[in-house]
XYZ file of C-alpha atoms in Angstrom:
456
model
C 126.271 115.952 109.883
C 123.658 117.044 107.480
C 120.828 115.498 106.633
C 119.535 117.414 104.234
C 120.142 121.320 103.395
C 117.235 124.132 102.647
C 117.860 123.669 98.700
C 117.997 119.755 98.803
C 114.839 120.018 100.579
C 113.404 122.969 98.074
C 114.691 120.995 94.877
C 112.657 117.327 95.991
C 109.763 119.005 96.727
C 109.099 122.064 94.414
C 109.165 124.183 96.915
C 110.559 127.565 98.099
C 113.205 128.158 100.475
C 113.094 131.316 102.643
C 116.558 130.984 104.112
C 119.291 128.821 103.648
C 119.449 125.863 106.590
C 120.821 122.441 107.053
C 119.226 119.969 109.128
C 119.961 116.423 110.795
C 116.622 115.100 111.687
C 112.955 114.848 110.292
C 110.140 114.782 112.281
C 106.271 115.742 111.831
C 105.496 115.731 115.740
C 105.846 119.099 117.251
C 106.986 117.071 120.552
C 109.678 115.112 119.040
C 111.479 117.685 118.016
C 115.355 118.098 118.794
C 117.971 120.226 118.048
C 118.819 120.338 114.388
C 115.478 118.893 113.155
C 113.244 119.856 110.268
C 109.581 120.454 111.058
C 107.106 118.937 108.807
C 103.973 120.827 109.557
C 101.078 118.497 108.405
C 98.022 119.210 108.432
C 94.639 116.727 108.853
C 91.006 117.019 110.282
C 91.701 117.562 113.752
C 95.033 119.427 113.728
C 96.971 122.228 112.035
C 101.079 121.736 112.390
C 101.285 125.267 111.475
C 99.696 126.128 114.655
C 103.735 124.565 116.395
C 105.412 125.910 114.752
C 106.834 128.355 117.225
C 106.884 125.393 119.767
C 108.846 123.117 117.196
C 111.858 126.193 116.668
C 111.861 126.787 121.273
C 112.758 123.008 120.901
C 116.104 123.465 118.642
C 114.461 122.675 115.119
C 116.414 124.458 112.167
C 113.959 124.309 109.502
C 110.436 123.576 108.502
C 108.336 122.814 106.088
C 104.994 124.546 105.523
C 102.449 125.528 102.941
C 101.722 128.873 104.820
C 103.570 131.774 105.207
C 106.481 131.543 108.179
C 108.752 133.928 109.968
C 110.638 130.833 110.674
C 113.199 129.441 108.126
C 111.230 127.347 105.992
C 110.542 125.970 102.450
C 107.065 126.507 101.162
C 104.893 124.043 99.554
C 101.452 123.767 98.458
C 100.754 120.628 100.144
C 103.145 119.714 103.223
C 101.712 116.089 103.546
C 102.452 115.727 99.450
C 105.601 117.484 99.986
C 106.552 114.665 102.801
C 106.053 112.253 99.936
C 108.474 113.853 97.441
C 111.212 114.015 100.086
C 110.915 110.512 100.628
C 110.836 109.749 97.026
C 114.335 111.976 97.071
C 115.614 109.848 99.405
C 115.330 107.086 98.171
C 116.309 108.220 94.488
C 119.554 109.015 96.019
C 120.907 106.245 98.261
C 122.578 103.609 96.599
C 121.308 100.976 100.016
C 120.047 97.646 99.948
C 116.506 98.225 100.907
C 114.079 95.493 103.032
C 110.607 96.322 103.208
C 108.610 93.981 105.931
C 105.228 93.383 106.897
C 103.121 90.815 107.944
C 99.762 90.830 110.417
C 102.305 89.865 113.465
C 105.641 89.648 113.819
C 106.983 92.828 111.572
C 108.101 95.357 113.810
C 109.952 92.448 115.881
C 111.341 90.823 112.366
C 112.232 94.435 111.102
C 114.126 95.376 114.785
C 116.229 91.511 114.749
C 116.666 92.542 110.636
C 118.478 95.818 111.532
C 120.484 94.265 113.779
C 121.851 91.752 112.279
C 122.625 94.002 109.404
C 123.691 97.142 111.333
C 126.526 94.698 113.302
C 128.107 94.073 109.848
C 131.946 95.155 109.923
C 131.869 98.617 107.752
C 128.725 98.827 107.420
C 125.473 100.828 108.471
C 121.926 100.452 108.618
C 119.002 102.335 108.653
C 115.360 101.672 109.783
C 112.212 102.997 110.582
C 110.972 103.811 114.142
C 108.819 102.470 116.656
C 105.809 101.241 114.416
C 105.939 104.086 112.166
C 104.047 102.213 109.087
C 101.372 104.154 107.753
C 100.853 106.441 105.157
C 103.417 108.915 107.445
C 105.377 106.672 109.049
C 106.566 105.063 105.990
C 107.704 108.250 104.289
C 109.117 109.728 107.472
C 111.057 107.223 107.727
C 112.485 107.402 104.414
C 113.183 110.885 104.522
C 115.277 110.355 107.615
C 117.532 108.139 105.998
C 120.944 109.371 105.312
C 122.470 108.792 101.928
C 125.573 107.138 103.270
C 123.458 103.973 104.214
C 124.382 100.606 102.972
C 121.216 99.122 104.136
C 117.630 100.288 105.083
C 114.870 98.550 107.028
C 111.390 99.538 106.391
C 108.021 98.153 108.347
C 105.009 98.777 106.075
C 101.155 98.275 107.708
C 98.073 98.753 106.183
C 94.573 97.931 107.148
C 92.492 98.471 103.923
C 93.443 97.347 100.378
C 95.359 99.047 98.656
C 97.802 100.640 101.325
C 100.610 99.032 100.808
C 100.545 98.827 96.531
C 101.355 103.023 97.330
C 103.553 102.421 100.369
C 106.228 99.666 98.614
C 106.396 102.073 95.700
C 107.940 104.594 97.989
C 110.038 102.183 99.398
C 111.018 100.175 96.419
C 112.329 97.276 98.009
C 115.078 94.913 96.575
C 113.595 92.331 99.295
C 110.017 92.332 100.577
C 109.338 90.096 103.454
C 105.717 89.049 104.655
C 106.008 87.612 107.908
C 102.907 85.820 108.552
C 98.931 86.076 107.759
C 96.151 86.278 110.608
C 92.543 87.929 110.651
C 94.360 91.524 112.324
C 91.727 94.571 110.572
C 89.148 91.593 109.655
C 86.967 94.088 109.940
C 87.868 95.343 107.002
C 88.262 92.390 104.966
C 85.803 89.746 103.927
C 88.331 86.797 105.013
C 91.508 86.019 105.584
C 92.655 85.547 102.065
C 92.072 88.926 101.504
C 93.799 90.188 104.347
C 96.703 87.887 102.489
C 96.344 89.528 99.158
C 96.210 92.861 100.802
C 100.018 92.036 102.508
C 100.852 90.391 99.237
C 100.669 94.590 97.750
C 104.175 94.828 99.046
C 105.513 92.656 96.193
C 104.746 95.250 93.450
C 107.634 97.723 94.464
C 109.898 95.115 93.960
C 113.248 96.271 92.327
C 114.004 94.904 88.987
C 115.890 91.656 90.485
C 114.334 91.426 93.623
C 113.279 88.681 96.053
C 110.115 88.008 97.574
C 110.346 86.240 101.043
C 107.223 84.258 101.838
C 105.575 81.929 104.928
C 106.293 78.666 103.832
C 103.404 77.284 106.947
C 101.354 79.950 105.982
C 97.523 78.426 104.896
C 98.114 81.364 102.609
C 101.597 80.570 101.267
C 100.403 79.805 97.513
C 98.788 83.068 97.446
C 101.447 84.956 98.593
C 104.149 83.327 95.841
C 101.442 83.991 92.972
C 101.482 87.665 94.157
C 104.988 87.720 93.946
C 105.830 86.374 90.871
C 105.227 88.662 88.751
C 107.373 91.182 89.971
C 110.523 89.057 91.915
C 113.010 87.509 90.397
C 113.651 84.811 93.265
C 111.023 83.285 95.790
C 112.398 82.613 99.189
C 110.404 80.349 101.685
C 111.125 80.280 105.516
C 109.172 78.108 108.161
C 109.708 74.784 110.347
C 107.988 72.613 107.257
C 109.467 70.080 105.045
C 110.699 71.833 102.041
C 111.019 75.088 103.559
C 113.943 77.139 101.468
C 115.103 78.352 105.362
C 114.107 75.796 107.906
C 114.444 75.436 111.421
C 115.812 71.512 111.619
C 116.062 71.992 115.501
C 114.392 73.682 117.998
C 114.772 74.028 121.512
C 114.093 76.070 124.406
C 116.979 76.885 126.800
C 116.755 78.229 130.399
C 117.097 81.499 129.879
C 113.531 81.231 127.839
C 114.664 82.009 124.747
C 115.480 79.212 122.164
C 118.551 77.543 120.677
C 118.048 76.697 116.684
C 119.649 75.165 114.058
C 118.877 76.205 110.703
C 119.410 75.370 106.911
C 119.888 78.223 104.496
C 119.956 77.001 101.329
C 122.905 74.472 101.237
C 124.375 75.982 104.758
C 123.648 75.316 108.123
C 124.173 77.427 111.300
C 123.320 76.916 115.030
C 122.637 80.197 116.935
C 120.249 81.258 120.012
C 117.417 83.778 119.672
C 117.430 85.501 122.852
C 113.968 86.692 122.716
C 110.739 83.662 124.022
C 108.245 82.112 121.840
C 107.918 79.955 119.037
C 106.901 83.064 116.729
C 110.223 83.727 117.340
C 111.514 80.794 115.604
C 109.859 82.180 112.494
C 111.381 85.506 112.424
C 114.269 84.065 112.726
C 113.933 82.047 110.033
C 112.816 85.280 107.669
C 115.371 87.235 109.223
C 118.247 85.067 107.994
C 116.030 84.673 104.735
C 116.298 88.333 104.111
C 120.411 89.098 105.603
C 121.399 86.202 102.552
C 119.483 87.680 100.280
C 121.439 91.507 100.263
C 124.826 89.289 101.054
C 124.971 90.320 104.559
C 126.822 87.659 107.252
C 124.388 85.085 108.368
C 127.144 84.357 111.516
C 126.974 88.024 112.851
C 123.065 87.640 112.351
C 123.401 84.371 114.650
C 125.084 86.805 116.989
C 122.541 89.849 116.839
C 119.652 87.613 117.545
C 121.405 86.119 120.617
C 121.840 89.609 121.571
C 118.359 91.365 120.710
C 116.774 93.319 123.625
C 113.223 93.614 124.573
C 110.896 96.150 122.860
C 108.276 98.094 124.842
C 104.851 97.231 124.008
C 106.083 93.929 122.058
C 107.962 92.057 124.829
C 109.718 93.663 126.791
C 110.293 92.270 130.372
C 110.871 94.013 133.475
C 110.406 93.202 137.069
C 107.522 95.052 139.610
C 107.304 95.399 143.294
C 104.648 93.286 144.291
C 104.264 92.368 148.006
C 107.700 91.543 149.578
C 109.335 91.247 146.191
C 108.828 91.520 142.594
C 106.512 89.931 139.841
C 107.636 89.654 136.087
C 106.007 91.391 133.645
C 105.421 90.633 130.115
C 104.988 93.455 128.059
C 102.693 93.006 125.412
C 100.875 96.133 125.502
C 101.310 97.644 121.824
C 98.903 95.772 119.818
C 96.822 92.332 119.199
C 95.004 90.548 117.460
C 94.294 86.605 117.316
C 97.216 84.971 116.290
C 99.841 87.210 118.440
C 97.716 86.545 121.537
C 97.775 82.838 120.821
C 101.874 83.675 120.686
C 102.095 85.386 123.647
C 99.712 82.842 125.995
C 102.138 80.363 125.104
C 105.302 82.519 126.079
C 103.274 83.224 129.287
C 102.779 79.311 129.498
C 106.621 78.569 129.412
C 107.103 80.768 132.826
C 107.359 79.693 136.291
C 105.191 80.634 139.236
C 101.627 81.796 139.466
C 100.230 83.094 135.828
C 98.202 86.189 135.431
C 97.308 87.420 132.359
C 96.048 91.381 131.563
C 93.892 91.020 128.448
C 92.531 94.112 126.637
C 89.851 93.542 123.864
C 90.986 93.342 119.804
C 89.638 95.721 117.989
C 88.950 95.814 114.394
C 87.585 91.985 113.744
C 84.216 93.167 112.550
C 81.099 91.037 112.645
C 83.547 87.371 113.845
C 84.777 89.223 117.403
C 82.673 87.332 118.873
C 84.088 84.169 118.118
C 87.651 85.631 118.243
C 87.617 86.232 121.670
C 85.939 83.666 122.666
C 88.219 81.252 120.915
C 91.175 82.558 123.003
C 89.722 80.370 125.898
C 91.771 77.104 125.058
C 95.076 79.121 124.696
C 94.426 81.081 128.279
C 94.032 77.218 129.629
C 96.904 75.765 128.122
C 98.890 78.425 129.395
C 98.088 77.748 133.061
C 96.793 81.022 133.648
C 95.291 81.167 137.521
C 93.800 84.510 136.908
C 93.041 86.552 133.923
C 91.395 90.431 133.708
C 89.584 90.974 131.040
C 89.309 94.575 129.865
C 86.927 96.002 127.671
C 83.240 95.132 126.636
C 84.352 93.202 123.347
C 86.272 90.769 125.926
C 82.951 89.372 127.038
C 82.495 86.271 124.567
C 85.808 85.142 126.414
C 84.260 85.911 130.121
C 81.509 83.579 129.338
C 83.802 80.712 127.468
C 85.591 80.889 130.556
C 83.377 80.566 133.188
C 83.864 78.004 136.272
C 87.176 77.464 134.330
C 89.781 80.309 135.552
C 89.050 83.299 137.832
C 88.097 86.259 136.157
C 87.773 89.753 136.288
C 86.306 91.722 133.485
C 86.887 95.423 133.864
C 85.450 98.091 131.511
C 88.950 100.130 130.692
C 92.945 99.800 131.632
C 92.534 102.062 134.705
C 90.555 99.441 136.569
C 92.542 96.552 135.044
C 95.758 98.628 136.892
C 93.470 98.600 140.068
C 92.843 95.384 140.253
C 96.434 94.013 139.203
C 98.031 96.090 141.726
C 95.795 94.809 144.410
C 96.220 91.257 143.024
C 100.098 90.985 142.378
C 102.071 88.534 144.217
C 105.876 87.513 144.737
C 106.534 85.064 142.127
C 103.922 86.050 139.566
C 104.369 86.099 135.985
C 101.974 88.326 134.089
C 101.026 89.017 130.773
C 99.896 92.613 129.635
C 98.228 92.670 126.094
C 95.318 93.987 124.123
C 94.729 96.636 121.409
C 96.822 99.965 121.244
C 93.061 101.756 121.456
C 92.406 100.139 124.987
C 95.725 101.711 126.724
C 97.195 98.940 128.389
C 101.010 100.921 128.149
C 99.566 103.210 130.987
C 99.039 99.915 133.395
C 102.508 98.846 131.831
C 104.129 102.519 132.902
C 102.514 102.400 136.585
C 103.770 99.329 137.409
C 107.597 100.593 135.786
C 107.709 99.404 132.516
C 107.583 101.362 128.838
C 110.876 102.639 128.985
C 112.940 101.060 126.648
């Protein structure tokens, strides 16, 4: 089925075709490419797509898109990265979808994933939504630009780690519901405090669609913030959290043997009992905004009980697999993507709720500016109350935490993932549980792939 065809792709973006071509994929990474696909061939400081080009068409792609000339079939722009833009922005103008846009400083990609699920289960229906944790000033339009036309909904994740990101990104998107999952000093560096990091996520409220609804933290320190951001561009204000007076609360909690946790909720006047397959309290709370967000496009809140039962595992954020360790097998918690305070507060106490001997596999967070000190060190009381019997520390920003720790819990405190993966390997037992987390920068998903893991 088409995606999009050499003059649909000419006519959005001013420019030229050379041939005429239809194509069923979009992709900007020379590596992803698969039969069918167009080639977006960006370029930035350190690369040139052009120079793929003939690697992108040996790996089935029909089209591309360039701003030099090409013996390949292609439509020329001037500016390929501006040109990625105005395909999205076609996209978008043509689909007729209910459109979410999420973010948060934890819990989006995992809140966008349930969100898609619960909405792509929906009898007659489809759903569309962006990939991996593609977020960013690319991501973001990429992901637009892949979506077909046909959709009834569309899931989009939206990061940002300056102000200002995400007032462009939600303008692309133009979301008839915006969700910000929670507020937590992730990029503090480049923030004074945390309230700015909350007016920064609080940007996604200004590509509201005329009628929209703004879905807010009603725990959040920051939730009064958030609702004055959103007021002047939503029509309705939808709170979600485990607090009295929360528009979707959890009434009742609890954690069932599988790990996961079986809640019943009130939305709005309703109430519903269903089981979130997935660990963790934070889990509770995307929950919570997930139903938030599948009432407010009309979707079935009952198949939404049933999709969250259901959810898998996500490399880097979760998953769980078993290793070989000694004469049998350790779990492993796969945390490996990304962190910052508040998600490796989450994940200690996931960690915390598992039997056997605890091990954790902490990189450093990066990004907290002048206060990582005191954010690293401040993980010390979470890494007790989890009951964590050894922990390896990896990377010199992790050293704060060494010293909290000290006499306390056995540590190791490595200088990169490499000797974190020689020292787990040499340290795994039967029976263990271990944690794997730190900042994307530090490369924990190699110790995650050596021991078997990263491949869902």
């Amino acid at each position: 089925m088409s995606l999009w065809t050499s003059a649909a792709i000419a006519d959005a973006t001013g420019g030229a075709a050379s041939a005429a071509f239809d194509v069923s994929g979009v992709t900007f990474d020379s590596r992803e490419v698969g039969p069918g696909d167009l080639f977006i061939a960006l370029t930035g400081e350190s690369t040139d797509g052009h120079k793929f080009l003939d690697q992108a068409f040996e790996r089935g792609a029909a089209g591309a898109l360039v701003s030099q000339s090409s013996n390949h079939p292609n439509v020329r722009v001037a500016d390929t990265f501006a040109g990625l833009e105005a395909l999205a922005k076609a996209s978008r103008a043509r689909t007729n979808a209910k459109i979410v846009g999420v973010t948060g400083s934890a819990g989006k990609t995992g809140t966008k994933e349930a969100l898609f699920a619960a909405l792509d289960r929906s009898p007659n229906k489809t759903a569309h939504r962006s990939v991996k944790s593609y977020n960013n000033h690319t991501g973001v339009p990429l992901s637009l630009s892949r979506m077909p036309a046909s959709m009834d909904y569309g899931v989009f994740e939206m990061g940002m780690n300056h102000p200002g990101e995400l007032a462009h990104l939600t303008t692309l998107v133009r979301p008839h519901v915006a969700i910000v999952t929670a507020i937590a000093p992730a990029h503090a560096a480049f923030f004074p405090d945390e309230s700015a990091i909350a007016d920064a996520k609080g940007e996604i409220f200004q590509g509201l669609e005329p009628g929209g609804v703004a879905i807010v933290p009603f725990d959040s320190p920051h939730r009064d913030r958030l609702t004055a951001a959103a007021q002047p561009h939503a029509a309705r204000i939808v709170t979600f959290g485990v607090g009295e007076g929360a528009d979707v609360a959890a009434l009742e909690a609890v954690r069932t043997g599988t790990g996961g946790t079986f809640v019943t909720a009130r939305v709005g006047e309703r109430e519903l009992s269903y089981t979130i397959s997935q660990p963790g309290q934070h889990w509770v709370s995307n929950s919570l905004a997930v139903l938030a967000a599948v009432d407010a496009v009309g979707g079935d809140l009952a198949l939404a009980g049933l999709a969250l039962a259901e959810l898998g595992g996500l490399a880097g954020r979760g998953d769980r697999f078993w290793a070989s360790a000694g004469d049998g097998r350790a779990l492993v918690i796969d945390e490996s993507y990304n962190a910052n305070p508040a998600s490796m507060r989450a994940t200690l106490a996931v960690l915390g709720a598992e039997e056997g001997r605890k091990l954790a596999v902490l990189g450093e967070m990066r990004e907290l500016g002048d206060k990582s000190p005191g954010y690293h060190a401040d993980l010390a009381d979470p890494i007790r109350n989890a009951g964590v019997q050894l922990v390896i520390l990896v990377g010199e920003a992790m050293a704060p935490l060494a010293e909290a720790l000290e006499g306390q819990v056995e540590i190791v405190h490595v200088p990169d993932a490499a000797a974190a993966r020689d020292r787990l390997v040499a340290e795994l037992r039967s029976g263990d549980a271990v944690l794997i987390k730190g900042s994307n920068g530090v490369g924990l998903s190699a110790l995650v792939a050596a021991l078997g893991g990263g491949k869902t």
